Coordinates of C-alpha atoms and ligand atoms in Angstrom, one line a residue:
M1 CA -10.2 -0.9 -42.6
S2 CA -7.8 -4.3 -42.0
T3 CA -9.4 -7.5 -43.0
D4 CA -9.8 -11.0 -40.8
L5 CA -11.7 -9.0 -38.1
P6 CA -13.4 -11.1 -35.8
S7 CA -17.0 -11.6 -35.6
Q8 CA -18.9 -9.2 -33.3
K9 CA -20.1 -12.6 -31.2
V10 CA -16.5 -13.3 -30.7
L11 CA -15.8 -10.1 -29.1
D12 CA -18.3 -9.9 -26.8
T13 CA -18.0 -12.7 -25.5
E14 CA -14.9 -12.5 -25.8
V15 CA -14.5 -9.0 -24.1
D16 CA -17.1 -10.1 -21.8
R17 CA -15.2 -12.9 -19.9
R18 CA -11.8 -10.5 -19.4
R19 CA -11.1 -9.5 -16.0
T20 CA -8.2 -7.2 -15.5
F21 CA -6.9 -6.3 -11.9
A22 CA -4.0 -5.4 -9.8
I23 CA -3.6 -6.3 -5.9
I24 CA -2.8 -2.8 -4.0
S25 CA -1.1 -3.7 -0.4
H26 CA 1.3 -2.3 1.6
P27 CA 4.9 -4.3 2.0
D28 CA 4.2 -7.6 4.1
A29 CA 0.4 -7.6 3.4
G30 CA 0.5 -11.2 1.6
K31 CA -0.2 -9.7 -2.2
T32 CA 2.8 -12.6 -3.6
T33 CA 1.1 -15.1 -1.5
L34 CA -2.3 -14.6 -2.4
T35 CA -1.3 -14.5 -5.9
E36 CA 0.7 -17.5 -5.3
K37 CA -3.0 -19.0 -4.2
L38 CA -5.2 -17.2 -7.2
L39 CA -2.4 -19.1 -9.6
L40 CA -3.6 -22.6 -8.0
Y41 CA -7.3 -22.4 -9.0
G42 CA -6.6 -21.1 -12.9
G43 CA -3.4 -22.7 -15.3
A44 CA -1.4 -19.3 -15.2
I45 CA 0.1 -18.2 -18.8
H46 CA 2.9 -16.9 -17.4
L47 CA 5.1 -18.6 -14.8
A48 CA 3.9 -19.1 -11.2
G49 CA 7.7 -19.1 -10.1
S50 CA 8.1 -16.1 -11.2
V51 CA 5.9 -14.6 -8.1
K52 CA 8.5 -16.7 -6.0
G53 CA 11.2 -15.4 -7.8
R54 CA 9.6 -12.1 -6.4
R55 CA 9.5 -12.8 -2.3
A56 CA 12.9 -13.1 -2.6
A57 CA 12.8 -9.9 -4.0
R58 CA 10.9 -7.7 -1.5
H59 CA 11.7 -4.9 0.1
A60 CA 15.6 -4.6 -0.1
V61 CA 17.2 -2.7 -3.2
S62 CA 19.9 -4.9 -3.4
D63 CA 17.4 -8.1 -3.4
W64 CA 15.8 -6.5 -6.2
M65 CA 18.5 -5.6 -8.2
E66 CA 18.9 -9.2 -7.9
L67 CA 16.5 -10.2 -9.4
E68 CA 16.7 -7.6 -12.4
K69 CA 19.1 -10.0 -13.3
Q70 CA 16.9 -12.7 -13.9
R71 CA 15.9 -11.0 -16.6
G72 CA 13.1 -13.5 -17.0
I73 CA 11.5 -12.7 -14.3
S74 CA 10.3 -9.7 -14.3
I75 CA 8.8 -10.0 -18.1
T76 CA 7.1 -13.0 -16.9
S77 CA 6.0 -11.5 -13.7
S78 CA 4.5 -8.0 -15.2
V79 CA 1.0 -9.5 -16.2
L80 CA -0.5 -12.9 -14.8
Q81 CA -2.7 -14.2 -16.8
F82 CA -5.1 -17.5 -15.5
E83 CA -8.3 -18.8 -16.7
Y84 CA -11.1 -19.6 -13.7
L85 CA -14.5 -21.3 -15.2
D86 CA -15.8 -19.5 -17.6
S87 CA -13.4 -16.4 -17.5
K88 CA -9.7 -15.3 -18.6
V89 CA -8.2 -13.7 -15.8
N90 CA -5.4 -10.8 -15.9
L91 CA -3.5 -10.1 -12.9
L92 CA -1.2 -7.0 -13.4
D93 CA 1.6 -6.9 -11.0
T94 CA 2.7 -3.6 -9.8
P95 CA 6.0 -3.2 -8.4
G96 CA 6.8 -5.2 -5.1
H97 CA 8.9 -2.4 -3.4
A98 CA 8.3 -0.4 -0.7
D99 CA 9.4 2.0 -2.4
F100 CA 7.2 3.9 -5.1
S101 CA 8.1 4.4 -8.4
E102 CA 5.5 5.5 -11.5
D103 CA 5.7 2.5 -12.7
T104 CA 2.8 1.3 -9.7
Y105 CA 0.8 4.3 -10.8
R106 CA 1.0 3.7 -14.5
T107 CA 0.1 -0.1 -14.5
L108 CA -3.2 0.8 -12.3
A109 CA -4.0 3.2 -15.6
A110 CA -4.3 -0.6 -17.3
A111 CA -6.5 -2.7 -15.0
D112 CA -9.8 -2.3 -14.2
S113 CA -10.4 -2.8 -11.1
A114 CA -8.2 -3.7 -7.8
V115 CA -8.1 -6.0 -4.6
M116 CA -6.4 -3.8 -2.1
L117 CA -5.3 -6.1 0.1
I118 CA -5.2 -5.2 4.4
D119 CA -4.0 -7.2 7.2
V120 CA -6.0 -7.8 9.7
A121 CA -3.8 -6.8 12.2
K122 CA -2.9 -3.4 11.2
G123 CA -5.2 -2.7 9.2
V124 CA -4.8 0.6 5.9
E125 CA -0.9 1.4 5.4
P126 CA 0.3 4.6 4.1
Q127 CA 1.2 2.3 1.1
T128 CA -1.7 1.0 0.9
E129 CA -3.8 4.3 1.6
K130 CA -1.4 5.9 -0.9
L131 CA -2.4 3.7 -3.5
F132 CA -5.7 3.8 -2.5
K133 CA -6.1 7.7 -3.4
V134 CA -5.3 6.9 -6.8
C135 CA -7.5 4.3 -7.4
R136 CA -10.2 6.8 -6.0
M137 CA -8.8 9.6 -8.5
R138 CA -9.5 6.9 -11.0
K139 CA -13.1 5.4 -10.3
L140 CA -11.6 2.1 -10.3
P141 CA -13.8 -0.6 -8.9
I142 CA -12.5 -1.6 -5.1
F143 CA -12.6 -4.9 -3.6
T144 CA -10.7 -5.8 -0.3
F145 CA -9.4 -8.7 1.1
V146 CA -8.8 -8.8 4.7
N147 CA -5.8 -11.5 5.3
K148 CA -4.1 -13.4 7.8
C149 CA -7.4 -14.6 9.7
D150 CA -5.8 -16.8 11.2
R151 CA -4.3 -14.8 13.5
H152 CA -5.0 -12.4 16.4
G153 CA -6.1 -9.1 15.3
R154 CA -8.8 -6.3 15.1
S155 CA -12.9 -7.0 15.3
P156 CA -14.2 -7.4 11.3
L157 CA -16.3 -4.2 12.6
E158 CA -13.9 -2.0 13.6
L159 CA -12.0 -3.0 10.0
M160 CA -15.0 -1.7 8.5
E161 CA -14.9 1.3 10.5
E162 CA -11.5 2.3 9.6
L163 CA -12.3 2.4 5.6
E164 CA -15.1 4.2 6.3
N165 CA -13.4 6.9 8.0
L166 CA -9.5 6.9 6.7
L167 CA -10.8 6.6 3.4
K168 CA -14.5 7.6 2.8
I169 CA -15.2 4.3 1.4
Q170 CA -18.9 2.0 2.2
T171 CA -18.6 -0.9 3.1
F172 CA -20.2 -4.2 2.7
P173 CA -18.3 -7.0 3.4
V174 CA -19.8 -10.1 1.6
N175 CA -18.5 -12.8 4.3
W176 CA -18.0 -12.6 7.9
P177 CA -14.7 -14.6 9.4
I178 CA -16.0 -17.4 11.8
G179 CA -14.0 -17.1 14.5
E180 CA -10.7 -15.4 14.5
G181 CA -6.6 -16.3 14.6
K182 CA -6.4 -20.3 15.5
E183 CA -10.5 -20.3 16.2
F184 CA -10.6 -18.7 12.4
K185 CA -12.7 -21.7 10.5
G186 CA -14.9 -20.5 8.5
V187 CA -16.9 -17.3 6.8
Y188 CA -20.3 -16.8 6.6
D189 CA -21.3 -16.3 2.8
R190 CA -24.2 -13.2 2.8
I191 CA -25.1 -13.4 -0.6
R192 CA -25.3 -16.6 -0.9
E193 CA -26.5 -17.7 2.5
K194 CA -24.6 -19.8 2.9
V195 CA -22.1 -21.0 6.2
L196 CA -18.7 -22.2 4.3
I197 CA -16.0 -24.1 6.3
F198 CA -13.1 -24.2 5.3
D199 CA -10.9 -28.0 5.6
S200 CA -7.7 -27.4 5.8
D201 CA -5.4 -30.5 4.9
G202 CA -1.9 -29.6 6.0
S203 CA -0.6 -28.6 3.7
H204 CA -0.3 -25.4 4.6
G205 CA -2.6 -23.7 1.9
E206 CA -0.8 -25.2 -1.1
S207 CA -3.5 -27.0 -2.8
V208 CA -7.2 -26.2 -3.2
V209 CA -8.7 -25.9 0.0
D210 CA -12.0 -28.1 0.6
I211 CA -15.0 -26.3 1.3
D212 CA -17.9 -28.0 3.3
E213 CA -21.5 -25.4 2.9
T214 CA -23.5 -25.6 5.5
S215 CA -26.5 -23.2 7.0
L216 CA -26.1 -21.4 10.5
D217 CA -28.3 -23.4 12.4
D218 CA -26.0 -26.4 11.9
P219 CA -25.0 -27.3 15.0
R220 CA -21.7 -28.5 14.3
L221 CA -21.2 -24.5 14.1
K222 CA -22.5 -24.1 17.8
S223 CA -20.2 -26.5 19.3
M224 CA -16.9 -25.7 16.8
L225 CA -17.1 -22.0 18.5
G226 CA -19.7 -22.6 21.9
Q227 CA -22.8 -21.0 23.3
Q228 CA -21.0 -17.5 23.5
K229 CA -19.1 -16.5 20.7
Y230 CA -22.5 -18.3 18.1
E231 CA -24.8 -16.7 19.5
N232 CA -22.2 -13.1 19.1
L233 CA -21.7 -14.4 15.5
L234 CA -25.9 -14.3 14.5
E235 CA -25.5 -11.5 16.9
E236 CA -23.0 -9.5 14.0
L237 CA -24.6 -11.1 11.4
E238 CA -28.0 -9.4 12.1
L239 CA -26.6 -6.1 12.9
L240 CA -24.6 -5.7 9.2
D241 CA -28.5 -6.8 8.0
M242 CA -29.5 -4.0 9.9
A243 CA -27.3 -1.2 9.9
G244 CA -25.1 -1.8 6.8
E245 CA -25.1 0.1 3.4
P246 CA -26.7 -2.4 1.2
L247 CA -25.0 -4.1 -1.4
D248 CA -25.2 -1.5 -4.2
L249 CA -23.5 -2.8 -7.5
E250 CA -23.2 0.7 -9.0
K251 CA -21.5 2.2 -6.1
V252 CA -19.7 -0.4 -5.9
L253 CA -18.4 0.1 -9.6
N254 CA -17.9 4.0 -9.0
G255 CA -15.5 2.9 -6.5
E256 CA -18.2 4.9 -4.1
L257 CA -18.5 1.2 -1.6
T258 CA -15.5 -1.9 -1.5
P259 CA -17.0 -5.2 -1.5
M260 CA -15.2 -7.2 1.8
F261 CA -13.6 -11.0 1.8
F262 CA -11.9 -11.9 4.9
G263 CA -9.7 -15.0 4.5
S264 CA -6.2 -16.2 4.7
A265 CA -3.9 -16.7 2.1
M266 CA -1.6 -18.4 3.9
T267 CA -3.7 -21.0 4.9
N268 CA -5.9 -20.2 1.1
F269 CA -8.7 -19.8 3.7
G270 CA -11.6 -17.9 2.0
V271 CA -9.9 -17.2 -1.8
Q272 CA -12.2 -19.8 -3.7
P273 CA -14.8 -17.5 -2.5
F274 CA -13.2 -14.7 -2.5
L275 CA -12.0 -15.0 -6.6
E276 CA -16.1 -16.2 -7.2
H277 CA -17.0 -13.4 -6.0
F278 CA -15.1 -11.5 -7.5
I279 CA -15.6 -12.1 -10.8
D280 CA -18.9 -11.7 -10.6
M281 CA -18.9 -8.2 -9.3
A282 CA -15.6 -7.2 -11.1
P283 CA -16.5 -4.8 -14.5
S284 CA -15.4 -6.2 -17.4
P285 CA -13.1 -4.2 -20.1
K286 CA -17.4 -3.3 -20.9
K287 CA -17.7 -1.2 -18.0
S288 CA -14.5 0.1 -17.6
H289 CA -14.0 3.1 -16.6
I290 CA -10.7 3.7 -18.6
N291 CA -12.2 3.1 -22.1
I292 CA -11.0 5.1 -24.6
V293 CA -13.3 3.2 -27.4
D294 CA -15.4 0.8 -27.1
P295 CA -13.9 -2.4 -26.8
T296 CA -16.0 -4.6 -28.1
E297 CA -15.4 -2.1 -31.6
Q298 CA -14.1 -4.0 -34.4
E299 CA -10.6 -2.7 -35.4
F300 CA -7.7 -3.3 -32.5
S301 CA -6.1 -0.9 -30.2
A302 CA -4.1 -0.6 -27.4
F303 CA -2.3 1.9 -25.3
V304 CA 1.5 2.0 -24.0
F305 CA 1.4 2.0 -20.4
K306 CA 4.7 1.2 -19.5
I307 CA 8.6 0.7 -21.2
Q308 CA 11.2 -2.0 -19.6
A309 CA 14.5 -2.0 -21.5
N310 CA 17.1 -4.8 -22.0
M311 CA 15.2 -7.5 -20.1
N312 CA 17.4 -9.7 -21.5
S313 CA 20.9 -9.1 -21.3
A314 CA 22.1 -11.4 -24.6
H315 CA 19.7 -8.9 -26.9
R316 CA 19.3 -5.5 -25.3
D317 CA 15.6 -5.2 -26.1
R318 CA 12.4 -3.1 -25.1
L319 CA 9.5 -4.6 -23.9
A320 CA 6.5 -2.3 -24.9
F321 CA 3.2 -3.3 -22.2
M322 CA 0.4 -2.5 -24.1
R323 CA -3.3 -3.0 -22.7
V324 CA -5.6 -4.0 -25.4
T325 CA -8.6 -1.5 -25.9
S326 CA -10.7 -3.0 -28.7
G327 CA -10.6 -6.2 -31.4
R328 CA -8.6 -8.7 -31.8
Y329 CA -4.5 -9.2 -31.6
T330 CA -2.9 -11.7 -33.7
R331 CA 0.2 -12.9 -33.6
D332 CA 2.8 -10.1 -35.5
M333 CA 0.3 -8.0 -36.6
P334 CA 0.8 -5.1 -38.8
A335 CA -1.5 -1.8 -37.1
K336 CA -0.3 2.0 -36.8
L337 CA 1.3 3.7 -34.3
V338 CA -1.9 6.9 -34.4
R339 CA 1.3 9.7 -33.2
S340 CA 3.6 9.2 -36.4
N341 CA 0.8 7.6 -38.7
R342 CA 3.4 4.9 -38.8
Q343 CA 2.4 0.9 -40.3
I344 CA 4.4 -1.1 -37.6
K345 CA 4.8 -5.1 -36.8
L346 CA 2.9 -5.9 -33.3
A347 CA 5.7 -9.0 -33.3
Y348 CA 6.6 -10.5 -30.2
P349 CA 9.6 -11.0 -29.1
Q350 CA 11.3 -14.8 -29.2
G351 CA 12.6 -15.2 -26.0
F352 CA 9.7 -14.6 -23.9
M353 CA 7.5 -16.8 -25.8
A354 CA 9.7 -19.7 -25.3
D355 CA 10.2 -18.6 -21.8
S356 CA 6.2 -18.9 -21.3
R357 CA 4.4 -22.3 -20.9
T358 CA 1.9 -21.1 -23.5
S359 CA 1.7 -18.6 -26.4
L360 CA -0.5 -16.1 -26.2
E361 CA -1.7 -15.8 -30.1
E362 CA -4.7 -13.2 -29.7
A363 CA -5.4 -11.1 -27.2
Y364 CA -8.7 -8.7 -26.6
A365 CA -9.5 -6.0 -25.1
G366 CA -8.6 -6.2 -20.7
D367 CA -5.2 -8.5 -21.9
I368 CA -1.7 -6.8 -21.8
L369 CA 0.3 -7.4 -24.7
G370 CA 4.5 -7.1 -23.9
L371 CA 5.9 -6.6 -27.5
Y372 CA 8.5 -6.2 -29.1
D373 CA 9.6 -2.2 -28.9
P374 CA 12.2 -1.4 -32.1
G375 CA 13.3 2.1 -30.0
V376 CA 9.4 3.3 -31.6
F377 CA 6.8 3.7 -28.9
R378 CA 6.4 6.1 -25.8
I379 CA 4.0 6.1 -22.8
G380 CA 0.9 6.6 -23.8
D381 CA 1.1 6.0 -27.0
T382 CA -2.1 4.7 -29.3
I383 CA -1.8 1.9 -31.3
S384 CA -5.3 1.3 -34.1
T385 CA -5.3 -0.8 -37.5
G386 CA -8.9 1.4 -37.5
A387 CA -9.4 5.4 -36.3
N388 CA -6.9 7.1 -35.3
I389 CA -8.0 6.7 -31.3
P390 CA -7.7 9.4 -28.2
S391 CA -4.8 9.1 -25.4
P392 CA -5.2 8.0 -22.9
D393 CA -5.7 9.3 -19.0
I394 CA -1.9 7.6 -17.9
P395 CA -1.3 9.7 -15.3
R396 CA 1.8 11.6 -14.8
F397 CA 3.8 13.3 -11.4
S398 CA 6.2 16.0 -11.1
P399 CA 9.2 14.3 -9.2
E400 CA 10.0 15.2 -6.2
H401 CA 13.3 14.3 -5.6
F402 CA 16.6 15.6 -7.4
A403 CA 20.4 14.8 -8.3
V404 CA 22.9 15.5 -10.3
V405 CA 24.6 13.2 -12.1
E406 CA 28.6 13.1 -11.8
I407 CA 30.4 10.4 -13.7
K408 CA 33.4 8.6 -12.3
D409 CA 35.2 8.5 -16.2
A410 CA 34.7 11.2 -18.4
L411 CA 35.4 9.0 -21.4
K412 CA 31.7 7.0 -20.6
R413 CA 29.5 10.5 -21.4
K414 CA 28.6 9.3 -25.1
Q415 CA 26.9 5.8 -23.2
L416 CA 26.0 8.1 -20.2
V417 CA 24.3 9.7 -22.1
K418 CA 22.7 7.7 -24.4
G419 CA 21.8 5.4 -20.9
L420 CA 20.0 8.9 -19.4
D421 CA 18.2 9.1 -22.8
Q422 CA 17.2 5.9 -22.8
L423 CA 15.6 5.3 -19.3
S424 CA 13.6 8.3 -19.6
E425 CA 12.3 7.6 -22.8
E426 CA 11.2 4.3 -20.4
G427 CA 9.6 6.8 -17.2
T428 CA 12.9 5.4 -15.3
I429 CA 13.5 9.2 -14.3
Q430 CA 13.4 12.0 -15.9
V431 CA 16.2 13.5 -16.9
F432 CA 16.7 17.8 -17.0
R433 CA 19.3 19.8 -18.7
Q434 CA 21.2 22.8 -17.0
P435 CA 20.6 25.6 -19.4
T436 CA 24.5 27.0 -18.5
L437 CA 25.9 23.8 -18.5
G438 CA 24.7 21.3 -21.3
D439 CA 25.3 17.9 -21.7
M440 CA 27.4 18.0 -18.7
D441 CA 26.4 17.7 -15.4
A442 CA 22.2 16.8 -16.4
V443 CA 19.5 16.7 -13.6
V444 CA 17.4 13.3 -12.9
G445 CA 14.1 13.5 -10.5
A446 CA 12.4 10.9 -9.5
V447 CA 9.0 10.8 -7.5
G448 CA 10.6 7.5 -5.4
I449 CA 13.6 7.6 -4.1
L450 CA 14.2 4.1 -5.1
Q451 CA 14.6 5.0 -8.5
F452 CA 17.5 6.9 -8.0
E453 CA 18.8 3.3 -7.1
V454 CA 17.8 1.9 -10.3
L455 CA 19.0 4.3 -11.6
K456 CA 23.2 4.1 -10.6
F457 CA 23.0 0.3 -11.3
R458 CA 21.1 0.6 -14.8
L459 CA 23.2 2.8 -16.3
E460 CA 26.6 0.6 -14.4
H461 CA 25.3 -2.7 -15.9
E462 CA 23.5 -1.9 -18.9
Y463 CA 25.6 1.3 -20.0
N464 CA 28.6 0.1 -18.0
V465 CA 28.9 3.9 -16.4
K466 CA 29.2 4.0 -13.1
V467 CA 27.6 7.7 -11.6
H468 CA 27.7 9.6 -8.6
L469 CA 24.3 11.2 -7.6
R470 CA 24.7 14.5 -6.0
T471 CA 21.2 15.4 -4.3
L472 CA 19.6 18.3 -4.3
G473 CA 17.0 19.1 -1.9
F474 CA 14.8 20.7 -3.6
Q475 CA 11.5 19.9 -3.1
H476 CA 9.2 21.0 -6.1
A477 CA 10.0 20.7 -10.1
R478 CA 7.3 23.2 -11.8
W479 CA 7.2 24.2 -15.4
V480 CA 7.4 27.6 -16.0
D481 CA 4.3 29.1 -18.5
G482 CA 3.4 33.2 -19.1
E483 CA 4.7 36.2 -20.6
G484 CA 8.5 38.0 -19.1
Y485 CA 10.2 35.2 -17.8
D486 CA 13.4 35.8 -17.5
E487 CA 15.5 32.5 -16.4
R488 CA 18.3 34.6 -15.1
A489 CA 16.4 36.0 -12.2
F490 CA 15.8 33.0 -10.7
E491 CA 19.1 31.3 -11.4
R492 CA 20.2 34.1 -8.9
A493 CA 18.0 32.9 -6.0
D494 CA 19.3 30.2 -3.8
Y495 CA 16.0 29.0 -3.1
C496 CA 15.5 27.2 -7.1
K497 CA 17.2 26.2 -9.6
V498 CA 16.0 26.7 -13.3
L499 CA 16.3 23.7 -15.7
R500 CA 15.4 22.7 -19.3
D501 CA 13.3 19.7 -19.9
R502 CA 14.5 17.6 -22.8
D503 CA 12.0 18.6 -25.2
D504 CA 13.4 22.5 -23.8
L505 CA 10.6 23.6 -21.7
P506 CA 11.5 26.0 -18.6
I507 CA 11.5 24.0 -14.9
I508 CA 12.3 25.2 -12.3
L509 CA 12.7 23.4 -8.2
F510 CA 11.9 25.4 -5.6
R511 CA 13.4 24.0 -2.1
N512 CA 10.3 24.1 -0.2
D513 CA 6.6 25.2 -0.5
W514 CA 7.2 29.0 1.2
A515 CA 10.0 29.7 -2.1
L516 CA 7.1 28.2 -4.3
H517 CA 4.1 30.3 -3.1
Y518 CA 7.0 33.1 -2.3
C519 CA 7.3 33.0 -6.3
R520 CA 3.7 33.3 -6.9
G521 CA 3.9 36.0 -4.9
Q522 CA 6.3 37.6 -6.8
Y523 CA 5.3 36.8 -10.2
P524 CA 1.9 36.9 -11.3
K525 CA 1.9 36.7 -14.6
L526 CA 3.8 33.5 -14.5
Q527 CA 2.1 29.9 -14.0
F528 CA 4.1 27.3 -11.4
L529 CA 2.9 24.0 -13.2
P530 CA 3.1 21.1 -11.9
N531 CA 2.9 19.2 -15.4
P532 CA 4.9 21.1 -18.9
P533 CA 2.4 23.2 -20.1
G534 CA -0.9 22.0 -22.0
T535 CA -0.9 18.4 -20.6
A536 CA -2.9 17.0 -18.3
G537 CA -1.0 16.0 -15.7
L538 CA -1.3 15.0 -11.4
A539 CA 0.6 17.0 -9.3
E540 CA 3.0 16.0 -7.4
L541 CA 2.0 12.9 -4.7
H542 CA 3.3 13.0 -1.9
G543 CA 3.5 16.5 -1.1
S544 CA 0.8 19.3 -0.7
G545 CA -0.4 18.2 -3.4
W546 CA -3.7 16.1 -4.1
I547 CA -2.9 13.6 -1.7
Ligands
G4P601 P1 4.4 -9.0 0.3 O1 3.7 -9.6 -0.9 O2 2.4 -8.1 0.3 O3 4.9 -8.6 0.4 O4 3.9 -10.1 1.4 P2 3.9 -11.7 1.2 O5 3.3 -12.9 0.5 O6 5.6 -11.7 0.9 O7 4.0 -12.2 2.8 C1 4.5 -11.8 4.4 C2 4.6 -12.3 4.8 O8 3.3 -12.5 5.4 C3 5.1 -13.8 4.6 O9 5.6 -14.4 5.6 C4 4.3 -14.3 4.4 O10 4.0 -16.0 4.7 C5 2.5 -14.0 5.8 N1 1.6 -14.5 5.0 C6 0.6 -13.7 3.7 N2 -0.2 -14.4 3.8 C7 -0.8 -15.1 5.1 C8 -1.2 -15.4 6.3 O11 -2.9 -15.5 5.6 N3 -1.7 -15.6 7.3 C9 -0.1 -15.4 7.8 N4 -0.4 -16.2 9.3 N5 0.7 -15.2 7.3 C10 0.7 -14.4 5.9 P3 7.4 -14.5 5.7 O12 8.2 -14.9 7.4 O13 8.1 -12.8 5.5 O14 8.3 -15.0 4.5 P4 8.4 -16.5 4.6 O15 9.3 -17.4 5.0 O16 6.2 -17.2 5.3 O17 7.8 -16.9 2.8

């Protein structure tokens, strides 16, 4: 047992006041804007400028890579921490580009709740839906922020219905918009039973907006809305009270009911009331579903959910992002890496500290550490100063896109092998070997196609190897388990491709659903698994699996 443990009282208070969440949304719904506005309310530890940097980097692969060149930005945008009143809020960044990567899903494994941001005119969009399903699977509490209410959009009742029918989640509007589009004036707070009128100061939401609090019978409301609209508002509110779901916090915590908020991030309308209710209702790490240990346990523990290498090209260093699960972290403290039973120093990288405004001297359950990785960490690793703790439930996905890596300059093979090795440890891609070809022509697999672009770019810029990725037309990857597997029999079929993973386990790529079903029928003694045998993972994301 280590010395210098925090007192139980300190732990209780610190853990209680933490809120760790991620925002999920379809590109363009306003995630960057909302993040910026949330930061207005708390002095963010990490540079708010990073958010601006990301804005320029949205969507386009080339832009994203441009951003990657400015290494500091990706570090600071991995987690934003700010204080609001008595709370300490950790906002986890999920990659903002249009394609999906496993990174996004892993990041959700480190969050206690999620904010689902939707555009009032567009409602639930495809990527919102996919991310929502990942949250649901993890039973994450979900809060919904309907954005862009300063523009004409769909009616709040219609959006509630969409959430209920499409996502199968009950809704409870915590606030209700007053007016819409250019006439969006404020919201009615159904919990506090107050009307909040926003006073725009013409600064386009760049500063904190004044809120005028009043009641529903304030005559100003009627003159602002006109008789008809005012009456409609009263009717809608009555309908909600009578026919709507009650606010059941237990359901919120189980992800069965989502509190809904209406606002406009750009004009900063509704952001503060949202933040306040969110902090009230969102779980602290104490009530989180992801707990692998009691977060108020005195010994320190954490798990690694993300590894990112070469963030600072001058140092070629690697950072391991860890979610603290119990105890207190202090700078450079020693702890045990549970997998290898080795003692390691949990060091903050120098450059990282110099970049941020405030140095993070200590951390508690719910906080995220970006620590120097001397090459010892793997995703899913646990670290502890006390007893060994179990591995967390980090989602693994079966890749759905495949390509052969062809090297342009054969003399660079060594760098290529090193690059593929390191990037697969980081989880950027999965690397497979063709059994008959040894180290030649590795096959890479990815969940999102953008991962290939990132791979090419990083191999070229960080390992100095130019590669061509020859796409393979296969849709499913399955690990093979069971008696009597004969690799050669499968090699002959053109509807599949035989490979080995980095632990030399056999894996087969199937061209389509038909091929997979056919082989299942032909080889009843074999199992075709979406993850390596014995690992708890998820089936594929986009295909016919669980989504
Ligand atoms: P993202 O990170 O989810 O991709 O979205 P982002 O915040 O970058 O917002 C996408 C676009 O939507 C931006 O416009 C942004 O200004 C706008 N936007 C965000 N919130 C609101 C809102 O509440 N109301 C309105 N009307 N617009 C909003 P853009 O033209 O693409 O970029 P910019 O030139 O404004 O930076």
